[in-house]
mmCIF file of C-alpha atoms in Angstrom:
data_model
loop_
_atom_site.group_PDB
_atom_site.id
_atom_site.type_symbol
_atom_site.label_atom_id
_atom_site.label_comp_id
_atom_site.label_asym_id
_atom_site.label_seq_id
_atom_site.Cartn_x
_atom_site.Cartn_y
_atom_site.Cartn_z
ATOM 1 C CA MET A 1 43.815 -1.492 -9.709
ATOM 2 C CA ARG A 2 41.918 0.950 -12.222
ATOM 3 C CA LYS A 3 41.846 -0.326 -15.788
ATOM 4 C CA LEU A 4 43.383 2.106 -18.342
ATOM 5 C CA LEU A 5 40.948 2.844 -21.034
ATOM 6 C CA ASN A 6 41.375 5.144 -23.942
ATOM 7 C CA THR A 7 41.404 9.293 -23.998
ATOM 8 C CA LEU A 8 39.926 10.659 -26.875
ATOM 9 C CA PHE A 9 41.878 13.785 -27.911
ATOM 10 C CA VAL A 10 40.033 15.965 -30.526
ATOM 11 C CA THR A 11 42.746 18.386 -31.867
ATOM 12 C CA GLN A 12 41.049 20.038 -34.534
ATOM 13 C CA SER A 13 39.673 23.702 -33.024
ATOM 14 C CA ASP A 14 35.895 23.807 -34.950
ATOM 15 C CA VAL A 15 34.620 20.490 -34.170
ATOM 16 C CA TYR A 16 31.674 20.084 -31.930
ATOM 17 C CA LEU A 17 30.913 16.936 -29.692
ATOM 18 C CA SER A 18 27.630 15.725 -29.400
ATOM 19 C CA LEU A 19 25.790 12.613 -28.157
ATOM 20 C CA ASP A 20 23.955 9.960 -30.176
ATOM 21 C CA GLY A 21 22.756 6.750 -28.105
ATOM 22 C CA ASP A 22 26.010 5.620 -26.456
ATOM 23 C CA ASN A 23 28.179 7.274 -29.094
ATOM 24 C CA ILE A 24 30.328 10.654 -29.250
ATOM 25 C CA VAL A 25 29.583 12.052 -32.589
ATOM 26 C CA LEU A 26 32.602 14.442 -33.951
ATOM 27 C CA VAL A 27 30.751 17.150 -36.179
ATOM 28 C CA LYS A 28 32.416 19.938 -38.157
ATOM 29 C CA GLU A 29 30.323 22.492 -40.189
ATOM 30 C CA LYS A 30 27.193 19.810 -39.819
ATOM 31 C CA GLU A 31 28.879 17.095 -41.286
ATOM 32 C CA LYS A 32 29.762 14.086 -39.245
ATOM 33 C CA LEU A 33 33.420 13.206 -39.128
ATOM 34 C CA GLY A 34 33.776 10.452 -36.686
ATOM 35 C CA ARG A 35 31.474 8.158 -34.059
ATOM 36 C CA LEU A 36 32.597 6.083 -31.224
ATOM 37 C CA PRO A 37 31.462 4.209 -28.397
ATOM 38 C CA LEU A 38 31.809 5.702 -24.997
ATOM 39 C CA HIS A 39 32.090 3.135 -23.219
ATOM 40 C CA ASN A 40 35.564 2.621 -24.432
ATOM 41 C CA LEU A 41 36.531 6.158 -22.775
ATOM 42 C CA GLU A 42 37.779 7.388 -19.459
ATOM 43 C CA GLY A 43 38.255 11.082 -20.749
ATOM 44 C CA ILE A 44 37.986 13.205 -23.630
ATOM 45 C CA VAL A 45 40.205 16.341 -24.294
ATOM 46 C CA THR A 46 39.334 18.916 -26.697
ATOM 47 C CA PHE A 47 41.319 22.031 -28.160
ATOM 48 C CA GLY A 48 39.285 24.944 -29.512
ATOM 49 C CA TYR A 49 36.141 26.824 -28.641
ATOM 50 C CA THR A 50 33.266 25.086 -30.128
ATOM 51 C CA GLY A 51 32.127 23.152 -27.222
ATOM 52 C CA ALA A 52 29.951 19.996 -26.226
ATOM 53 C CA SER A 53 26.311 19.342 -25.954
ATOM 54 C CA PRO A 54 24.455 19.411 -22.596
ATOM 55 C CA ALA A 55 23.374 16.007 -23.457
ATOM 56 C CA LEU A 56 27.216 14.654 -23.994
ATOM 57 C CA MET A 57 28.388 16.278 -20.885
ATOM 58 C CA GLY A 58 25.679 15.134 -18.712
ATOM 59 C CA TYR A 59 26.041 11.468 -20.276
ATOM 60 C CA CYS A 60 29.583 11.905 -19.390
ATOM 61 C CA ALA A 61 29.357 13.033 -15.818
ATOM 62 C CA GLU A 62 27.331 10.359 -14.997
ATOM 63 C CA ARG A 63 29.903 7.642 -15.976
ATOM 64 C CA ASN A 64 32.922 9.072 -14.659
ATOM 65 C CA ILE A 65 34.048 10.198 -17.976
ATOM 66 C CA SER A 66 35.707 13.601 -17.617
ATOM 67 C CA ILE A 67 35.582 16.015 -20.726
ATOM 68 C CA ALA A 68 38.746 18.838 -20.358
ATOM 69 C CA PHE A 69 38.346 21.795 -22.806
ATOM 70 C CA LEU A 70 41.897 23.316 -23.622
ATOM 71 C CA THR A 71 42.815 26.325 -26.039
ATOM 72 C CA LYS A 72 44.028 25.152 -29.483
ATOM 73 C CA ASN A 73 47.890 26.122 -28.185
ATOM 74 C CA GLY A 74 47.137 23.408 -25.173
ATOM 75 C CA ARG A 75 46.195 25.904 -22.270
ATOM 76 C CA PHE A 76 43.743 24.361 -19.877
ATOM 77 C CA LEU A 77 40.468 26.259 -19.799
ATOM 78 C CA ALA A 78 37.891 23.792 -17.969
ATOM 79 C CA ARG A 79 36.760 20.405 -16.863
ATOM 80 C CA VAL A 80 33.319 18.989 -16.629
ATOM 81 C CA ILE A 81 33.024 16.340 -14.010
ATOM 82 C CA GLY A 82 30.273 14.501 -12.402
ATOM 83 C CA LYS A 83 29.054 14.353 -8.733
ATOM 84 C CA SER A 84 31.595 13.924 -6.276
ATOM 85 C CA LYS A 85 31.069 10.228 -5.178
ATOM 86 C CA GLY A 86 33.900 9.783 -3.091
ATOM 87 C CA ASN A 87 33.844 9.659 0.647
ATOM 88 C CA VAL A 88 32.893 12.648 2.212
ATOM 89 C CA LEU A 89 34.857 11.794 5.549
ATOM 90 C CA LEU A 90 38.144 11.509 3.208
ATOM 91 C CA ARG A 91 37.582 14.775 1.881
ATOM 92 C CA LYS A 92 36.721 16.326 5.282
ATOM 93 C CA LYS A 93 40.224 14.800 6.166
ATOM 94 C CA GLN A 94 41.676 16.049 3.290
ATOM 95 C CA TYR A 95 40.452 19.894 3.942
ATOM 96 C CA GLN A 96 41.452 19.576 7.690
ATOM 97 C CA LEU A 97 44.858 18.784 7.041
ATOM 98 C CA SER A 98 45.107 20.953 4.030
ATOM 99 C CA GLU A 99 44.484 24.210 6.896
ATOM 100 C CA ASP A 100 47.166 22.934 9.132
ATOM 101 C CA GLU A 101 50.652 23.858 8.092
ATOM 102 C CA VAL A 102 52.626 20.942 9.911
ATOM 103 C CA ASN A 103 50.507 18.340 8.489
ATOM 104 C CA SER A 104 50.529 20.114 5.151
ATOM 105 C CA VAL A 105 54.527 19.918 5.168
ATOM 106 C CA ARG A 106 54.498 16.393 6.079
ATOM 107 C CA ILE A 107 52.598 15.448 3.147
ATOM 108 C CA SER A 108 54.437 18.032 0.942
ATOM 109 C CA ARG A 109 57.922 16.877 2.016
ATOM 110 C CA ASN A 110 57.509 13.780 0.095
ATOM 111 C CA PHE A 111 56.028 15.483 -2.966
ATOM 112 C CA ILE A 112 59.215 17.247 -3.236
ATOM 113 C CA VAL A 113 61.663 14.299 -2.168
ATOM 114 C CA GLY A 114 60.233 11.978 -5.129
ATOM 115 C CA LYS A 115 60.597 15.050 -7.462
ATOM 116 C CA VAL A 116 64.090 15.605 -6.706
ATOM 117 C CA TYR A 117 64.949 12.093 -5.968
ATOM 118 C CA ASN A 118 63.447 10.910 -9.597
ATOM 119 C CA ASN A 119 65.808 14.054 -10.963
ATOM 120 C CA LYS A 120 68.678 13.042 -9.868
ATOM 121 C CA TRP A 121 68.367 9.655 -11.180
ATOM 122 C CA MET A 122 67.552 10.791 -14.412
ATOM 123 C CA ILE A 123 71.065 12.447 -14.542
ATOM 124 C CA GLU A 124 72.508 9.380 -12.797
ATOM 125 C CA ARG A 125 71.157 7.363 -15.883
ATOM 126 C CA MET A 126 72.639 9.838 -18.415
ATOM 127 C CA THR A 127 76.102 9.452 -16.842
ATOM 128 C CA ARG A 128 75.689 5.735 -17.112
ATOM 129 C CA ASN A 129 73.896 5.521 -20.451
ATOM 130 C CA TYR A 130 75.803 8.048 -22.468
ATOM 131 C CA PRO A 131 79.200 8.920 -20.901
ATOM 132 C CA LEU A 132 80.799 9.741 -24.013
ATOM 133 C CA ARG A 133 78.348 12.288 -25.213
ATOM 134 C CA ILE A 134 78.133 14.407 -21.876
ATOM 135 C CA ASP A 135 80.157 16.073 -19.363
ATOM 136 C CA VAL A 136 80.040 13.425 -16.729
ATOM 137 C CA ASP A 137 81.991 15.247 -14.253
ATOM 138 C CA LYS A 138 79.468 18.315 -14.579
ATOM 139 C CA PHE A 139 76.311 15.674 -14.347
ATOM 140 C CA LYS A 140 77.809 13.873 -11.227
ATOM 141 C CA THR A 141 78.367 17.142 -9.416
ATOM 142 C CA THR A 142 74.813 18.283 -10.188
ATOM 143 C CA SER A 143 73.896 14.635 -8.605
ATOM 144 C CA LYS A 144 75.803 15.364 -5.528
ATOM 145 C CA GLN A 145 74.327 18.821 -5.303
ATOM 146 C CA LEU A 146 70.343 17.087 -5.553
ATOM 147 C CA SER A 147 71.520 14.799 -3.031
ATOM 148 C CA LEU A 148 72.346 17.367 -0.411
ATOM 149 C CA ILE A 149 69.513 18.984 -1.485
ATOM 150 C CA LEU A 150 67.260 16.192 -0.544
ATOM 151 C CA ASP A 151 68.524 16.173 2.951
ATOM 152 C CA GLU A 152 67.995 19.472 3.375
ATOM 153 C CA ILE A 153 64.210 18.919 2.395
ATOM 154 C CA LYS A 154 63.761 15.872 4.676
ATOM 155 C CA GLN A 155 64.211 18.418 7.221
ATOM 156 C CA CYS A 156 61.813 21.232 6.396
ATOM 157 C CA GLU A 157 59.389 22.024 8.921
ATOM 158 C CA ASP A 158 57.515 24.914 7.385
ATOM 159 C CA LEU A 159 56.142 25.220 3.723
ATOM 160 C CA GLU A 160 58.376 28.639 2.997
ATOM 161 C CA SER A 161 61.691 26.898 3.572
ATOM 162 C CA LEU A 162 60.151 23.688 1.341
ATOM 163 C CA ARG A 163 59.586 25.922 -1.555
ATOM 164 C CA GLY A 164 62.769 27.637 -1.329
ATOM 165 C CA TRP A 165 64.577 24.274 -1.271
ATOM 166 C CA GLU A 166 62.612 23.132 -4.177
ATOM 167 C CA GLY A 167 63.097 26.132 -6.140
ATOM 168 C CA GLN A 168 67.238 25.496 -5.802
ATOM 169 C CA ALA A 169 66.504 22.040 -6.907
ATOM 170 C CA ALA A 170 64.799 23.422 -9.890
ATOM 171 C CA ILE A 171 67.881 25.549 -10.672
ATOM 172 C CA VAL A 172 70.572 22.754 -10.264
ATOM 173 C CA TYR A 173 68.736 20.642 -12.298
ATOM 174 C CA ASN A 174 67.685 23.162 -15.412
ATOM 175 C CA LYS A 175 71.440 23.675 -15.394
ATOM 176 C CA VAL A 176 72.083 20.662 -17.293
ATOM 177 C CA PHE A 177 68.663 19.946 -19.066
ATOM 178 C CA ASP A 178 69.961 21.276 -22.104
ATOM 179 C CA SER A 179 72.684 18.761 -22.228
ATOM 180 C CA MET A 180 70.129 15.829 -21.932
ATOM 181 C CA ILE A 181 69.155 16.900 -25.637
ATOM 182 C CA LEU A 182 71.630 15.037 -27.624
ATOM 183 C CA GLN A 183 70.274 15.489 -30.991
ATOM 184 C CA GLN A 184 69.109 18.779 -33.225
ATOM 185 C CA LYS A 185 70.913 20.932 -31.209
ATOM 186 C CA ASP A 186 70.387 23.764 -33.730
ATOM 187 C CA VAL A 187 66.897 23.670 -33.284
ATOM 188 C CA PHE A 188 66.339 22.424 -29.599
ATOM 189 C CA SER A 189 67.927 24.168 -26.569
ATOM 190 C CA PHE A 190 66.913 25.139 -23.090
ATOM 191 C CA ARG A 191 67.776 28.138 -21.050
ATOM 192 C CA LEU A 192 65.323 28.626 -18.601
ATOM 193 C CA ARG A 193 61.666 27.579 -18.298
ATOM 194 C CA THR A 194 59.288 30.308 -19.634
ATOM 195 C CA ARG A 195 55.478 29.224 -19.393
ATOM 196 C CA ARG A 196 52.863 32.290 -20.446
ATOM 197 C CA PRO A 197 53.840 32.049 -23.236
ATOM 198 C CA PRO A 198 56.332 29.508 -24.015
ATOM 199 C CA LEU A 199 59.326 31.161 -26.113
ATOM 200 C CA ASP A 200 61.199 28.480 -27.375
ATOM 201 C CA ASN A 201 60.179 24.857 -28.818
ATOM 202 C CA VAL A 202 61.375 22.904 -25.826
ATOM 203 C CA ASN A 203 59.184 24.836 -23.232
ATOM 204 C CA ALA A 204 56.341 24.661 -26.007
ATOM 205 C CA MET A 205 56.415 20.862 -25.433
ATOM 206 C CA LEU A 206 57.174 20.792 -21.704
ATOM 207 C CA SER A 207 53.696 23.055 -21.327
ATOM 208 C CA PHE A 208 52.021 20.627 -23.395
ATOM 209 C CA ALA A 209 53.231 17.665 -21.680
ATOM 210 C CA TYR A 210 52.509 19.384 -17.867
ATOM 211 C CA THR A 211 49.061 20.146 -18.934
ATOM 212 C CA LEU A 212 48.192 16.310 -20.354
ATOM 213 C CA LEU A 213 50.079 15.380 -17.134
ATOM 214 C CA ALA A 214 47.822 17.737 -14.518
ATOM 215 C CA ASN A 215 45.121 16.556 -16.652
ATOM 216 C CA ASP A 216 45.595 12.896 -15.998
ATOM 217 C CA THR A 217 46.292 13.435 -12.290
ATOM 218 C CA SER A 218 43.196 15.615 -11.887
ATOM 219 C CA ALA A 219 41.224 12.478 -13.151
ATOM 220 C CA ALA A 220 42.905 10.136 -11.140
ATOM 221 C CA LEU A 221 42.520 12.171 -7.944
ATOM 222 C CA GLU A 222 38.668 12.394 -8.354
ATOM 223 C CA THR A 223 37.954 8.737 -9.186
ATOM 224 C CA VAL A 224 39.988 7.878 -5.544
ATOM 225 C CA GLY A 225 37.433 10.586 -3.965
ATOM 226 C CA LEU A 226 39.864 13.341 -3.158
ATOM 227 C CA ASP A 227 39.322 16.871 -4.320
ATOM 228 C CA ALA A 228 41.762 17.592 -7.260
ATOM 229 C CA TYR A 229 41.376 21.298 -6.111
ATOM 230 C CA VAL A 230 42.393 21.684 -2.412
ATOM 231 C CA GLY A 231 46.485 21.179 -2.329
ATOM 232 C CA PHE A 232 49.202 20.869 0.584
ATOM 233 C CA MET A 233 52.128 22.619 -0.959
ATOM 234 C CA HIS A 234 49.889 24.339 -3.736
ATOM 235 C CA GLN A 235 47.904 27.066 -2.086
ATOM 236 C CA ASP A 236 43.981 27.216 -3.105
ATOM 237 C CA ARG A 237 43.380 29.391 -6.110
ATOM 238 C CA PRO A 238 39.974 29.341 -8.129
ATOM 239 C CA GLY A 239 40.228 27.110 -10.733
ATOM 240 C CA ARG A 240 43.376 26.024 -10.039
ATOM 241 C CA ALA A 241 43.453 21.947 -9.384
ATOM 242 C CA SER A 242 46.407 22.561 -6.757
ATOM 243 C CA LEU A 243 46.173 18.665 -5.351
ATOM 244 C CA ALA A 244 46.847 17.790 -9.003
ATOM 245 C CA LEU A 245 49.828 20.017 -9.074
ATOM 246 C CA ASP A 246 51.092 18.748 -5.936
ATOM 247 C CA ILE A 247 50.842 14.810 -6.927
ATOM 248 C CA MET A 248 52.632 15.675 -10.443
ATOM 249 C CA GLU A 249 55.719 17.060 -9.042
ATOM 250 C CA GLU A 250 57.091 13.382 -8.114
ATOM 251 C CA LEU A 251 56.422 12.569 -12.219
ATOM 252 C CA ARG A 252 56.952 15.990 -13.767
ATOM 253 C CA GLY A 253 60.939 15.130 -14.743
ATOM 254 C CA VAL A 254 60.223 11.177 -14.741
ATOM 255 C CA LEU A 255 57.369 11.385 -17.151
ATOM 256 C CA ALA A 256 56.965 14.709 -18.692
ATOM 257 C CA ASP A 257 60.606 15.841 -19.130
ATOM 258 C CA LYS A 258 61.852 12.168 -20.246
ATOM 259 C CA PHE A 259 59.077 12.063 -22.569
ATOM 260 C CA VAL A 260 59.752 15.568 -24.150
ATOM 261 C CA LEU A 261 63.620 14.568 -24.531
ATOM 262 C CA SER A 262 62.833 11.014 -25.951
ATOM 263 C CA LEU A 263 60.531 13.065 -28.690
ATOM 264 C CA ILE A 264 63.630 15.243 -29.395
ATOM 265 C CA ASN A 265 66.496 12.594 -29.647
ATOM 266 C CA ARG A 266 64.618 9.900 -31.566
ATOM 267 C CA LYS A 267 63.772 13.173 -33.749
ATOM 268 C CA GLU A 268 59.742 12.647 -33.704
ATOM 269 C CA VAL A 269 59.518 16.495 -33.904
ATOM 270 C CA THR A 270 61.521 18.683 -36.100
ATOM 271 C CA GLU A 271 62.059 22.362 -36.858
ATOM 272 C CA ASP A 272 58.797 21.968 -38.734
ATOM 273 C CA SER A 273 56.624 21.001 -35.829
ATOM 274 C CA PHE A 274 56.437 24.637 -34.588
ATOM 275 C CA LEU A 275 55.026 28.074 -35.133
ATOM 276 C CA LYS A 276 56.333 31.260 -33.866
ATOM 277 C CA LYS A 277 53.852 34.178 -33.123
ATOM 278 C CA GLU A 278 54.379 37.979 -33.206
ATOM 279 C CA ASN A 279 54.465 38.200 -29.353
ATOM 280 C CA GLY A 280 57.348 35.603 -29.428
ATOM 281 C CA ALA A 281 55.340 32.731 -28.383
ATOM 282 C CA VAL A 282 56.132 29.430 -29.470
ATOM 283 C CA ILE A 283 53.357 26.855 -30.710
ATOM 284 C CA MET A 284 53.079 23.093 -31.782
ATOM 285 C CA THR A 285 51.423 22.717 -35.075
ATOM 286 C CA GLU A 286 48.250 21.005 -35.158
ATOM 287 C CA GLU A 287 50.214 18.059 -37.060
ATOM 288 C CA ALA A 288 52.786 18.099 -34.471
ATOM 289 C CA ARG A 289 50.053 18.160 -31.556
ATOM 290 C CA LYS A 290 48.287 15.079 -33.107
ATOM 291 C CA LYS A 291 51.977 13.070 -33.311
ATOM 292 C CA PHE A 292 52.973 14.387 -29.584
ATOM 293 C CA LEU A 293 49.223 13.073 -28.541
ATOM 294 C CA LYS A 294 49.642 9.832 -30.083
ATOM 295 C CA SER A 295 53.212 9.083 -28.419
ATOM 296 C CA TRP A 296 51.624 10.324 -25.130
ATOM 297 C CA GLN A 297 49.586 7.463 -25.526
ATOM 298 C CA MET A 298 51.635 5.064 -26.175
ATOM 299 C CA LYS A 299 54.052 6.095 -23.207
ATOM 300 C CA LYS A 300 50.924 5.511 -20.676
ATOM 301 C CA GLN A 301 50.475 2.112 -22.175
ATOM 302 C CA GLU A 302 54.359 0.922 -21.208
ATOM 303 C CA THR A 303 54.772 -0.987 -17.939
ATOM 304 C CA ILE A 304 57.083 -0.657 -15.199
ATOM 305 C CA THR A 305 57.031 -1.934 -11.539
ATOM 306 C CA HIS A 306 55.674 0.406 -8.955
ATOM 307 C CA PRO A 307 58.491 0.899 -6.602
ATOM 308 C CA PHE A 308 55.983 1.039 -3.578
ATOM 309 C CA LEU A 309 53.197 -1.503 -4.303
ATOM 310 C CA GLY A 310 55.778 -3.866 -6.274
ATOM 311 C CA GLU A 311 53.016 -4.383 -9.156
ATOM 312 C CA LYS A 312 53.258 -4.117 -12.631
ATOM 313 C CA ILE A 313 51.341 -1.365 -13.969
ATOM 314 C CA SER A 314 51.285 0.955 -16.857
ATOM 315 C CA TRP A 315 52.720 4.669 -16.657
ATOM 316 C CA GLY A 316 49.291 5.729 -17.568
ATOM 317 C CA LEU A 317 48.145 4.218 -13.974
ATOM 318 C CA VAL A 318 51.018 5.812 -11.785
ATOM 319 C CA PRO A 319 48.778 8.839 -11.050
ATOM 320 C CA TYR A 320 46.196 6.983 -10.129
ATOM 321 C CA ALA A 321 48.268 4.650 -7.949
ATOM 322 C CA GLN A 322 49.865 7.838 -6.053
ATOM 323 C CA SER A 323 46.371 8.970 -5.501
ATOM 324 C CA LEU A 324 45.348 5.881 -3.706
ATOM 325 C CA LEU A 325 48.366 5.769 -1.836
ATOM 326 C CA LEU A 326 47.442 9.371 -0.531
ATOM 327 C CA ALA A 327 43.882 8.561 -0.049
ATOM 328 C CA ARG A 328 44.969 5.556 2.181
ATOM 329 C CA TYR A 329 47.387 7.581 4.253
ATOM 330 C CA LEU A 330 44.459 10.279 4.878
ATOM 331 C CA ARG A 331 42.229 7.307 5.700
ATOM 332 C CA GLY A 332 45.164 6.399 8.130
ATOM 333 C CA ASP A 333 45.779 2.991 6.726
ATOM 334 C CA LEU A 334 49.449 4.368 5.770
ATOM 335 C CA ASP A 335 51.839 5.809 8.248
ATOM 336 C CA GLU A 336 53.099 8.220 5.557
ATOM 337 C CA TYR A 337 52.653 8.705 2.213
ATOM 338 C CA PRO A 338 54.714 7.171 0.033
ATOM 339 C CA PRO A 339 55.861 8.971 -2.849
ATOM 340 C CA PHE A 340 57.235 7.456 -6.647
ATOM 341 C CA LEU A 341 60.579 6.950 -6.083
ATOM 342 C CA TRP A 342 61.826 5.710 -9.917
ATOM 343 C CA LYS A 343 65.413 4.337 -10.383
#
């Protein structure tokens, strides 16, 4: 299994990244702010528009260290990666299956089965852990509804139906999401998912977490030799990492949503962590982003037992494990792609 190294997050928007030997140097207005050895890094994520030197990008590309450029508010802009070193036969198989709806549905079904199953067990855990703080009957009803939808998803034979049931599952799940917020209810509430832009504190954090997860998943797919931009459920769109969006469906709730809920319920974020712009968009303050990223890195280091592999791995390696399993399926080593089923 791949070793989980560090990701460098550069949160100041006016910092330029340059190369000095085998080190990355952070420069602001001609002043050096920091210097770090690159051999300890697996990725660099920078917020803002100042940029990076061609020498640094070339060095990182040769050594499979990705550089992701985000706006200061966390919206993905671009990602620099090196030459594709994956097996050409594996990618040709990926492209072939992505053009065939029967095979695309077969793979996509398991992505969505994983997503709905994990959301269902998030709800079940809430009823077990907090029976005095939530409406248990409401949560039990929601769990049963998701079980029925799971049965329908397993029978889907076309992508349109699959997307329809996935949408229904999301509606059911979102109806109880606000009830999983147990602290700071006067500041944090969830009514519906808003993306561009996020219109409340919870959506601002969800969008940020999904961006980070998508970046990690894209890097994982490229590492095992797959093309992160050619998906099975998410259709090809210029600039969109469609396969990364496919794979991360299984992890949205159980990793990103749970992480956001934990920050709220542990009071690691507060009302002062957010700013509201004139157009209604809500963004995190720079200090809040730093805390968020530090906690995200700590979360990625926590270990779990992978439900299919039976190995203890960190949460940060789950996208790599799922990418590896997908590659094995495409090569014919597995009869079916095994989704990540958390319980």
